[in-house]
XYZ file of C-alpha atoms in Angstrom:
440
model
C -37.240 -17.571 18.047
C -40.925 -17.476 19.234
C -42.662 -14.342 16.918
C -39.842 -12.731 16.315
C -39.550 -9.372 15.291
C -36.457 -8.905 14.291
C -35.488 -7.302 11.396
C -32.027 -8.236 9.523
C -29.111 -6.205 9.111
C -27.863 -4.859 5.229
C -24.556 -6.700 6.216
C -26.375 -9.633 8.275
C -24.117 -10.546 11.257
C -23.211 -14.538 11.586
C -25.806 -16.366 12.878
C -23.285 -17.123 16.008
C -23.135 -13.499 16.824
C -26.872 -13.730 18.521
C -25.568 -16.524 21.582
C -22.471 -14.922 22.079
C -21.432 -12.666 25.377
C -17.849 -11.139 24.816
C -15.379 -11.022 27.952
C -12.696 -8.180 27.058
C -9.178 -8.275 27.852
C -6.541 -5.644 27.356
C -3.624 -8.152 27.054
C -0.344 -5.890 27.258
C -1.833 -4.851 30.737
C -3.495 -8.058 31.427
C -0.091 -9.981 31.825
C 1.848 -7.206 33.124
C 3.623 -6.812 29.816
C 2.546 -2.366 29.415
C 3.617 -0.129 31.145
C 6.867 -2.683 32.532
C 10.097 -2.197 33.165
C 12.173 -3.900 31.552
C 9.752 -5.026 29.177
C 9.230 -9.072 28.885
C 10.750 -10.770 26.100
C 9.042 -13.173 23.735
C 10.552 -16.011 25.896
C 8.174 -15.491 28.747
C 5.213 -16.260 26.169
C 2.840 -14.001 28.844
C 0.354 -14.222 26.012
C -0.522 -18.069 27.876
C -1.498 -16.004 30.882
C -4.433 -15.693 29.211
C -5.301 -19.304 28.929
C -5.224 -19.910 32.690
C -8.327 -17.200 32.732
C -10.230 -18.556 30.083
C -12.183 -21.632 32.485
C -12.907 -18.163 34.349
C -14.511 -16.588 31.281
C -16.895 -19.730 31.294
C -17.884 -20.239 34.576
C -18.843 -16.246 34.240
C -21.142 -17.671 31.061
C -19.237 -15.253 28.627
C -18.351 -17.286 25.157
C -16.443 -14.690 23.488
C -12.854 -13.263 24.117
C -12.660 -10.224 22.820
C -8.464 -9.146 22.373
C -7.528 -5.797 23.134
C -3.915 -5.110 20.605
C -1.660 -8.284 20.132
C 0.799 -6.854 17.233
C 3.997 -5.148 17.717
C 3.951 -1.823 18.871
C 6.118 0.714 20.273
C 3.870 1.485 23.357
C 0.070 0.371 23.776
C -0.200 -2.086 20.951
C -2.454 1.334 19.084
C 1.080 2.577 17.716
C 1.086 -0.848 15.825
C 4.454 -1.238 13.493
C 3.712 -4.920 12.252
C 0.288 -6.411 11.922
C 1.479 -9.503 10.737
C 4.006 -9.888 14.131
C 2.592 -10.820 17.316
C 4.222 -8.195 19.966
C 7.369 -10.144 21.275
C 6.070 -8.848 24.924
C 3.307 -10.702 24.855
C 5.247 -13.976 23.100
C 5.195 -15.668 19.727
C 2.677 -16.811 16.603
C 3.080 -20.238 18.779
C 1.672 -18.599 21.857
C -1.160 -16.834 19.638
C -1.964 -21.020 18.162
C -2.121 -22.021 21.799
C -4.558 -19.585 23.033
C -6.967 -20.047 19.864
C -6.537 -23.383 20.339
C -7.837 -23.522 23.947
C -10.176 -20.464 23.299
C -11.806 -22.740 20.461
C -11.088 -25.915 22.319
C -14.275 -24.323 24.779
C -16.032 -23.011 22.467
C -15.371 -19.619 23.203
C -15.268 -17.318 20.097
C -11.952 -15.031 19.669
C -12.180 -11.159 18.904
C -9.209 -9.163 17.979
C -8.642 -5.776 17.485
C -7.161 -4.014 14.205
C -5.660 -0.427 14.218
C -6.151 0.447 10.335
C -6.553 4.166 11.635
C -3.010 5.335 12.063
C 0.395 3.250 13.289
C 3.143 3.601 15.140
C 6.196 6.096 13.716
C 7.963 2.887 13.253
C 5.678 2.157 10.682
C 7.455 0.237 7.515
C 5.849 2.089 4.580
C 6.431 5.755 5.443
C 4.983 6.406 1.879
C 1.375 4.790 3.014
C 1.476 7.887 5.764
C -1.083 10.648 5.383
C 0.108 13.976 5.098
C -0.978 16.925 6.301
C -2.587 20.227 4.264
C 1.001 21.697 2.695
C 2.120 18.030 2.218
C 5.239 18.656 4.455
C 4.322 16.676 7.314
C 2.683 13.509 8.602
C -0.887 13.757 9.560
C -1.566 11.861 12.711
C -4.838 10.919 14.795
C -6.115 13.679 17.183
C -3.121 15.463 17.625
C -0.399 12.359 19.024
C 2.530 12.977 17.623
C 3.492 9.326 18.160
C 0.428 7.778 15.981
C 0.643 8.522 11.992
C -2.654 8.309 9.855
C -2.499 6.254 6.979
C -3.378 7.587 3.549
C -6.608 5.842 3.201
C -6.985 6.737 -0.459
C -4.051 4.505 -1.311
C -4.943 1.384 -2.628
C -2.306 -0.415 -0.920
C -3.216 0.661 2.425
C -6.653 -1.035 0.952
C -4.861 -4.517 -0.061
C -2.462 -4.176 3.016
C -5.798 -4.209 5.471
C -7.442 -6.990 3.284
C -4.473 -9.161 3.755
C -4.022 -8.800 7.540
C -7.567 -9.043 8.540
C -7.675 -12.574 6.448
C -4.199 -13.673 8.091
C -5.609 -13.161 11.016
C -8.908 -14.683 10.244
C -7.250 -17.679 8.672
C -5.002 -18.164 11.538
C -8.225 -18.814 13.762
C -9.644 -15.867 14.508
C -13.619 -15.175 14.547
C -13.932 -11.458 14.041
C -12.558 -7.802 14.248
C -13.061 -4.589 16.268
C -11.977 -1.868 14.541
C -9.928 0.919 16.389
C -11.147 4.154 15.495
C -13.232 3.365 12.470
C -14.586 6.681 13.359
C -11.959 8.273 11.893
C -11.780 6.597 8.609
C -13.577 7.667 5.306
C -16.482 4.942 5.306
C -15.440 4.651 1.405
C -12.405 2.852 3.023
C -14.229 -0.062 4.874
C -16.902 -0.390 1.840
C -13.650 -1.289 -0.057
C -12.108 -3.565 2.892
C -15.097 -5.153 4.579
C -16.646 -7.069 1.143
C -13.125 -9.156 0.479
C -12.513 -10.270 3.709
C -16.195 -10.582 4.331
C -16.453 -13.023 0.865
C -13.253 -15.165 2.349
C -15.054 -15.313 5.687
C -18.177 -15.357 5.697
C -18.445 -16.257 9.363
C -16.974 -13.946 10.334
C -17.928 -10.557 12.784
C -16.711 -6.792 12.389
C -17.901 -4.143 14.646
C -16.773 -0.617 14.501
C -15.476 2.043 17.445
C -17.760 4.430 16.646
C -18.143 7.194 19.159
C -20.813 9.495 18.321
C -22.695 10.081 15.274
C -25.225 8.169 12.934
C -24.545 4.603 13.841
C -27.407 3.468 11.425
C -25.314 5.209 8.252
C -21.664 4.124 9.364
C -22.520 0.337 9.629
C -24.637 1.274 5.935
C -21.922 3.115 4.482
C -18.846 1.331 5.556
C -20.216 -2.641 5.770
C -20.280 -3.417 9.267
C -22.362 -6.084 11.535
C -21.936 -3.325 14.121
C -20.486 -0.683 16.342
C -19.821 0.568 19.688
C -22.963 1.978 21.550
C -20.758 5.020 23.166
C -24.869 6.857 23.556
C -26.190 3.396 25.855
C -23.113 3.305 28.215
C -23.125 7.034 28.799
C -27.329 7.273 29.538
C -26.837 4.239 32.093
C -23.832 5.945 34.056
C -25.255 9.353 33.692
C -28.934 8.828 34.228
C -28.156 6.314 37.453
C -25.900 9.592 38.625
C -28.442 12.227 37.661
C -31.060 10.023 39.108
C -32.429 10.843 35.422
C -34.374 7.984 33.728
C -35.647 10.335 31.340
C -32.340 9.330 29.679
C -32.119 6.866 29.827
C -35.228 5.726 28.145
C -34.351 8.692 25.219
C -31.321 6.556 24.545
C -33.438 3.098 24.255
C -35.622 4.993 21.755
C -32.304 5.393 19.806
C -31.535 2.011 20.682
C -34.511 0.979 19.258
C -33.936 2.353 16.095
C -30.423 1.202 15.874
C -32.003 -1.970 15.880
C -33.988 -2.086 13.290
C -30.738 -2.247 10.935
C -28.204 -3.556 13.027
C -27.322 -4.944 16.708
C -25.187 -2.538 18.655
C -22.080 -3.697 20.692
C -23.186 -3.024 24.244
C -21.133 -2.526 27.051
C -20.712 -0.634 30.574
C -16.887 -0.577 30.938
C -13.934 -1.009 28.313
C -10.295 -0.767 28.225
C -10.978 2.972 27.224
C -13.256 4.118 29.998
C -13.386 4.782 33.725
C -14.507 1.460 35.569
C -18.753 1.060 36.491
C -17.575 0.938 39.510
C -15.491 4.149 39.637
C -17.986 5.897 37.473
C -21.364 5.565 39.649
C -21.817 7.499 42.174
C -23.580 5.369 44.402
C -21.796 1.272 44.132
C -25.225 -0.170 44.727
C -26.338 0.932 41.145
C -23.722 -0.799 39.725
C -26.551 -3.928 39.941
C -28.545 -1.725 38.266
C -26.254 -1.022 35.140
C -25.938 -4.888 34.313
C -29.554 -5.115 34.886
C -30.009 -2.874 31.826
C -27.025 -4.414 29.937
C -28.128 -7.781 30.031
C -31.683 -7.193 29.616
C -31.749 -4.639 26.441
C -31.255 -5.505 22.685
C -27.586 -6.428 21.880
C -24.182 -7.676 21.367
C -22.762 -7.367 25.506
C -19.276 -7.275 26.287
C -18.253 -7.505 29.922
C -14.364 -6.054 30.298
C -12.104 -8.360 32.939
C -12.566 -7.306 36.031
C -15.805 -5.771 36.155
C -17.580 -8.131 37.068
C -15.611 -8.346 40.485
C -16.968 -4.426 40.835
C -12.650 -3.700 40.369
C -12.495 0.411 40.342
C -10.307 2.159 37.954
C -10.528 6.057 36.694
C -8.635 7.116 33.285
C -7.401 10.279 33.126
C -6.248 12.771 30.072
C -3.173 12.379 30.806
C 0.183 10.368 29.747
C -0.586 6.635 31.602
C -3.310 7.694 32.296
C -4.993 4.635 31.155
C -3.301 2.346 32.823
C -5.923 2.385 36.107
C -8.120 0.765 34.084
C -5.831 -1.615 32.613
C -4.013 -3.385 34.971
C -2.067 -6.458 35.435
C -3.975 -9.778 36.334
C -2.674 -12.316 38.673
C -4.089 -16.158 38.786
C -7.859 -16.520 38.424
C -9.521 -16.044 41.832
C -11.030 -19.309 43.564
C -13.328 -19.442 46.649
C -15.946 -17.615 48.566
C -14.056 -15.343 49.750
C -12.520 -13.890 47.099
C -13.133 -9.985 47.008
C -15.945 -8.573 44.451
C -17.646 -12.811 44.833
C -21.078 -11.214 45.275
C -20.574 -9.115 42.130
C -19.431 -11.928 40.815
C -22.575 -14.182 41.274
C -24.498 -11.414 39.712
C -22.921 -11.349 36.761
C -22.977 -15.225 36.528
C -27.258 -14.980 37.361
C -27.908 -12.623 34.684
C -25.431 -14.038 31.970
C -27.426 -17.169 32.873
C -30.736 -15.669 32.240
C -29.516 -13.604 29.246
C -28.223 -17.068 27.750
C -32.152 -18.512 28.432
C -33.299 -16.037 26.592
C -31.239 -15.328 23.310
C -34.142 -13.442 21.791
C -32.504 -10.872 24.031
C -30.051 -10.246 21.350
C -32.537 -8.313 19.200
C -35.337 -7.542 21.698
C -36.935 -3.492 21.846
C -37.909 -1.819 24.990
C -41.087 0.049 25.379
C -40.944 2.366 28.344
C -44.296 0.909 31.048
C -43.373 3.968 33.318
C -40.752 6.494 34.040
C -40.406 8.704 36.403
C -36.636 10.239 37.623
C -35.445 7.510 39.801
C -37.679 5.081 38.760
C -38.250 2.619 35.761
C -40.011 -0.067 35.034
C -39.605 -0.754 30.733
C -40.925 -3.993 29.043
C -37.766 -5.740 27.007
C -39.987 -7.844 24.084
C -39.136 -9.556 20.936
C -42.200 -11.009 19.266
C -44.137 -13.402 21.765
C -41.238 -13.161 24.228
C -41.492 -10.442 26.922
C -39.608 -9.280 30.188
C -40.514 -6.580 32.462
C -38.106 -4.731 34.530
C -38.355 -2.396 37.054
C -35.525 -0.204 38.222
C -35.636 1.841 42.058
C -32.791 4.430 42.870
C -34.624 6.289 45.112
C -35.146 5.844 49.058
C -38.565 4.807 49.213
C -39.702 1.771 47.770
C -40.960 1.058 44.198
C -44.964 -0.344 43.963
C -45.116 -2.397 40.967
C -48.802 -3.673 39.525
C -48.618 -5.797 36.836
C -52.199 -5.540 36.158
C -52.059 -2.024 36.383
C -49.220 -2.643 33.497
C -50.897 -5.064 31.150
C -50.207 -8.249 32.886
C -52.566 -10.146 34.839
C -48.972 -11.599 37.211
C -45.584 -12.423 36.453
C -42.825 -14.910 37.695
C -39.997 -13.197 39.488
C -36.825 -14.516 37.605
C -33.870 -12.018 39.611
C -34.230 -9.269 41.908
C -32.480 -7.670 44.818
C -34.807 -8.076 48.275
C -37.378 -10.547 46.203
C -36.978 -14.692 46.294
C -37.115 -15.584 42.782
C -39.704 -17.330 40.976
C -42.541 -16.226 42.908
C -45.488 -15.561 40.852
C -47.008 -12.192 41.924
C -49.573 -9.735 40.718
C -48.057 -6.674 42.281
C -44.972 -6.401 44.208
C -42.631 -3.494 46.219
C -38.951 -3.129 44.821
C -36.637 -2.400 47.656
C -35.181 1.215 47.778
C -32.422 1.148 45.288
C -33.118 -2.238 44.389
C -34.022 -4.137 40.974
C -36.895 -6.817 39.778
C -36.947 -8.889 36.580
C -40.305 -10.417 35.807
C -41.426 -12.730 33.428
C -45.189 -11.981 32.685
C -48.127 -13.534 32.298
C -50.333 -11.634 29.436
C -53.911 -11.490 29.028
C -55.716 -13.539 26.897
């Protein structure tokens, strides 16, 4: 890394964790196993669906597969009721070997997600449940009466946590995302995180964190990271509002975050209304992976995405499943809908995987107005620009004007690439990424 600036984490992620691009997949919904009717049995082993996708997950230039729930549940795989059982609708620990196997096989790294929060009312250890005020009832998380909090005071919900993350871990895994660790006493994970953490070494925990200080939880609890909730909702929100201002508040934050730790960035999840859905205007859906893959951090793309597929949630029973449906067979040829979304996706994956000093790089702001942006991305000696147009009338970019004497178009809409230009017009509600030339 060319003059790096980087400053390292308290908990210092793996040195893997800076190449790596996460593809998400919400597996009960991925093979059709939640919501179903009758539900599969083990014997279908729809956990192997997964495989056929992963050749997919490469040619999109991801490297990471990042597992939505895979234990037995009741429901959604977040009312878990054995973490050490792989959820017979999904298959069998032989199905889980096989996909590791050809996740690894590829080199693609293999996420999984752990519900330490609260579990499912078929829970084992009724006495490891939380109880409310007057001690008469179960406490459960935000009100559903189908998901019981633990008692995360109880040192064998602390050894119980240890011993599944390290299964897990042994049995191939790279890493954990942590469902809710919102809602758990950081005291909790500062007891967890160190044991597994001094088994594996190599391995990668980020945190669902929502809102809040995301400098203090990774501090307090021992994470590599968390959830940047505050980046995905200032790219939606300010490309709606036609509001930069926001945007660029939220990479000041960003900013900071960095200096401790490297946020897990994202602009759809199995939790969210789709990018697609959630813009107003379709177009700036370029616009939102622009600033994904171009800003400091850990990017996860969630299947389907990047073929622009629409999905709203809504607060309501099922009413996640929109955004977590089942997948057929890959897609092949050029017809195939959302293929121009698709080739996007695969361009700036490309150029975010020429330029891992990505992974840690700041944004400075080079002007802002409402519907326009134009932000230098740097890290040490290493510099982008990019320039960002919502608006109707085209953008007028001087790089001189900007500190540069010209730069080398590397991506744009409207713009062949890898012209070298001193000033240039970005198309109404169009995009430019520029590699610059700085003064001597």
């Amino acid at each position: 890394m060319t003059g790096s600036s980087r400053k390292r984490s308290s908990t210092t992620e793996p040195a893997w964790v800076e190449h790596v691009i996460w593809w998400q997949v919400y597996p009960l919904g991925f093979v059709g196993a939640y919501p179903a009717d009758a539900p599969p049995t083990a014997d279908e082993h729809r956990l192997r669906r997964i495989v056929e996708w992963l050749d997919h997950a490469i040619e999109l230039g991801t490297s990471g597969l990042a597992l939505g729930p895979v234990f037995a549940s009741r429901t959604h795989g977040y009312d878990t009721t054995d973490h050490y059982r792989i959820d017979p609708r999904l298959g069998d620990d032989a199905d889980f070997d096989h996909l590791i196997a050809e996740a690894h096989g590829r080199g693609v790294r293999v996420l999984l997600d752990g519900v330490f929060n609260h579990v499912g009312i078929d829970f084992a250890n009724t006495s490891w449940f939380r109880k409310r005020g007057n001690g008469s009832e179960f406490d459960t998380f935000e009100g559903h009466e189908g998901l019981i909090a633990l008692d995360h005071d109880n040192p064998e919900v602390i050894d119980y946590t240890v011993d599944v993350m390290t299964h897990w871990l042994a049995r191939g895994a790279d890493g954990w995302r942590l469902d809710a660790a919102y809602a758990v006493p950081d005291r909790f994970w500062a007891q967890v995180l160190p044991r597994v953490r001094s088994a594996y070494p190599d391995a990668w925990f980020v945190a669902e964190v929502i809102h809040g200080d995301y400098s203090a939880r990774v501090r307090d609890g021992g994470f590599d990271s968390v959830t940047q909730y505050e980046l995905w909702k200032a790219i939606w929100s300010g490309l709606n509002d036609g509001n930069f201002h926001e945007l660029d508040w939220a990479l000041v934050r960003h900013n900071e975050f960095l200096d401790t730790f490297v946020p897990m960035t994202f602009i759809g999840n199995h939790d969210v209304t789709r990018i697609a859905s959630r813009l107003d205007n379709t177009k700036h859906v370029e616009h939102a992976v622009v600033i994904l893959l171009t800003t400091g951090g850990t990017p996860s793309i969630y299947a389907g995405d990047e073929f622009a597929y629409r999905g709203v949630k809504e607060e309501r029973f099922g009413g996640d499943d929109a955004v977590r449906p089942e997948f057929g067979s890959p897609p092949s040829g050029a017809d195939v809908l959302g293929r121009d979304e698709f080739r996007l996706h695969q361009h700036l994956i490309g150029l975010r995987r020429r330029h891992p000093w990505l992974h840690t790089a700041r944004t400075s702001p080079l002007k802002v107005t409402n519907r326009s942006y134009i932000y230098e991305t740097r890290d040490g000696a290493d510099t982008l620009v990019v320039a960002l147009n919502i608006d109707d009338e085209p953008l007028s970019v001087s790089l001189p004007d900007l500190g540069f004497d010209q730069g080398t178009i590397l991506a744009g809409s409207g713009a062949p690439p890898e012209d070298v230009v001193a000033s240039v017009q970005v198309e109404p509600h169009g995009w430019l990424i520029l590699a610059p030339t700085p003064r001597p």
